[in-house]
Amino acid sequence: MRPSVATALCMSVLTLVSGAARAEEIKSSWAFEARATHGEVWVMPTLVLHEDPEVNLDSFLGMGLCLQRRTIRQRRTDQAAALPGAVGLALPGAVNGELGLKWKGQFRHGRWGRAAEKLRGAVEGKRDLDETLLAIAEQNGGEATLFTWTHALGAHPLTQDSFPGELVNTSWGPVMVDHAEEPYLVSLQMGIALVAADGEVLIRYVDVYETVLSGQSGVDGAGEDLARSMAQEVVKVWAIEPELEVHGSLLAQRQ
């Protein structure tokens, strides 16, 4: 049985407020408007607002790492730094897959230009975030614009936690410790916003997503995993049904 609109909205709110404590610089940590979005949606490249992670050379036994392991650690760190871009590329396909055939829209890749610095300043609290998003979306045209940006990125080598061959339980799931694979638990604090070109913020929130980056997954695989996690969350409040648009708006007015 499909949940009611009210139930779906409440579930979405519970999901989104989890990012409130992690987005103190934003006056309102999340926003949602129950308005169907179809047609052409411009997707902006992920805006990176954090420093690249530093190479972690610590070992489980407290000893120094050999040259081969230091080289792999450096490679994983570089791959972790490339993850935001990979997520931005994979997100449109992930969202499209989650929305399914009910969504009659198309994603188009956009370019930043000078707008990147404007959004950077807004996320850092130097200007109003919603007004900046709306101005960029209006300039892009189409039906709406999908934005993503990163607040922070953490990358932790799991070989620092246990011996090779052992399973380490992480928040992402159990992971086998392997010096050759050198798996990293990566956490990415990301903001996402869907903004209509006619002047309305439809979705905006910040949350933390995690994945495991290894030699097997690579940047593309880890980026796709993060994009799926984001897509599964965002589609909970991506309105595509006419009845959700009408009843959701009425519900929002009663709050």
PDB file of N, CA and C in Angstrom, residues 12-23 29-30 205-208 233:
ATOM      1  N   SER A  12       9.895  12.329   4.976  1.00  0.00           N
ATOM      2  CA  SER A  12      10.934  13.117   4.336  1.00  0.00           C
ATOM      3  C   SER A  12      11.535  14.118   5.311  1.00  0.00           C
ATOM      4  N   VAL A  13      10.676  14.743   6.120  1.00  0.00           N
ATOM      5  CA  VAL A  13      11.154  15.719   7.078  1.00  0.00           C
ATOM      6  C   VAL A  13      12.086  15.065   8.086  1.00  0.00           C
ATOM      7  N   LEU A  14      11.702  13.866   8.583  1.00  0.00           N
ATOM      8  CA  LEU A  14      12.549  13.162   9.530  1.00  0.00           C
ATOM      9  C   LEU A  14      13.896  12.830   8.924  1.00  0.00           C
ATOM     10  N   THR A  15      13.906  12.500   7.630  1.00  0.00           N
ATOM     11  CA  THR A  15      15.158  12.194   6.956  1.00  0.00           C
ATOM     12  C   THR A  15      16.024  13.429   6.821  1.00  0.00           C
ATOM     13  N   LEU A  16      15.417  14.545   6.469  1.00  0.00           N
ATOM     14  CA  LEU A  16      16.186  15.731   6.137  1.00  0.00           C
ATOM     15  C   LEU A  16      16.722  16.449   7.358  1.00  0.00           C
ATOM     16  N   VAL A  17      16.005  16.430   8.488  1.00  0.00           N
ATOM     17  CA  VAL A  17      16.477  17.190   9.634  1.00  0.00           C
ATOM     18  C   VAL A  17      17.736  16.592  10.218  1.00  0.00           C
ATOM     19  N   SER A  18      18.113  15.373   9.806  1.00  0.00           N
ATOM     20  CA  SER A  18      19.352  14.789  10.298  1.00  0.00           C
ATOM     21  C   SER A  18      20.550  15.614   9.892  1.00  0.00           C
ATOM     22  N   GLY A  19      20.415  16.446   8.855  1.00  0.00           N
ATOM     23  CA  GLY A  19      21.522  17.284   8.423  1.00  0.00           C
ATOM     24  C   GLY A  19      21.548  18.637   9.112  1.00  0.00           C
ATOM     25  N   ALA A  20      20.584  18.923  10.001  1.00  0.00           N
ATOM     26  CA  ALA A  20      20.487  20.252  10.580  1.00  0.00           C
ATOM     27  C   ALA A  20      21.719  20.621  11.382  1.00  0.00           C
ATOM     28  N   ALA A  21      22.193  19.699  12.240  1.00  0.00           N
ATOM     29  CA  ALA A  21      23.336  19.996  13.082  1.00  0.00           C
ATOM     30  C   ALA A  21      24.610  20.160  12.278  1.00  0.00           C
ATOM     31  N   ARG A  22      24.621  19.642  11.044  1.00  0.00           N
ATOM     32  CA  ARG A  22      25.818  19.706  10.231  1.00  0.00           C
ATOM     33  C   ARG A  22      25.763  20.871   9.255  1.00  0.00           C
ATOM     34  N   ALA A  23      24.774  21.741   9.375  1.00  0.00           N
ATOM     35  CA  ALA A  23      24.649  22.855   8.428  1.00  0.00           C
ATOM     36  C   ALA A  23      24.310  24.140   9.164  1.00  0.00           C
ATOM     37  N   SER A  29      18.068  24.586   7.476  1.00  0.00           N
ATOM     38  CA  SER A  29      18.900  23.463   7.065  1.00  0.00           C
ATOM     39  C   SER A  29      18.273  22.648   5.947  1.00  0.00           C
ATOM     40  N   TRP A  30      16.958  22.764   5.767  1.00  0.00           N
ATOM     41  CA  TRP A  30      16.336  22.045   4.659  1.00  0.00           C
ATOM     42  C   TRP A  30      15.121  22.819   4.159  1.00  0.00           C
ATOM     43  N   TYR A 205      18.911  20.780   1.091  1.00  0.00           N
ATOM     44  CA  TYR A 205      19.325  20.246   2.382  1.00  0.00           C
ATOM     45  C   TYR A 205      20.795  19.853   2.341  1.00  0.00           C
ATOM     46  N   VAL A 206      21.341  19.541   3.495  1.00  0.00           N
ATOM     47  CA  VAL A 206      22.728  19.087   3.639  1.00  0.00           C
ATOM     48  C   VAL A 206      22.715  17.785   4.410  1.00  0.00           C
ATOM     49  N   ASP A 207      23.512  16.813   3.975  1.00  0.00           N
ATOM     50  CA  ASP A 207      23.597  15.544   4.693  1.00  0.00           C
ATOM     51  C   ASP A 207      24.978  14.939   4.463  1.00  0.00           C
ATOM     52  N   VAL A 208      25.284  13.880   5.211  1.00  0.00           N
ATOM     53  CA  VAL A 208      26.560  13.190   5.102  1.00  0.00           C
ATOM     54  C   VAL A 208      26.339  11.824   4.469  1.00  0.00           C
ATOM     55  N   GLU A 233      17.654   9.306  -1.382  1.00  0.00           N
ATOM     56  CA  GLU A 233      17.150  10.268  -0.402  1.00  0.00           C
ATOM     57  C   GLU A 233      16.377  11.402  -1.072  1.00  0.00           C
TER      58      GLU A 233
END
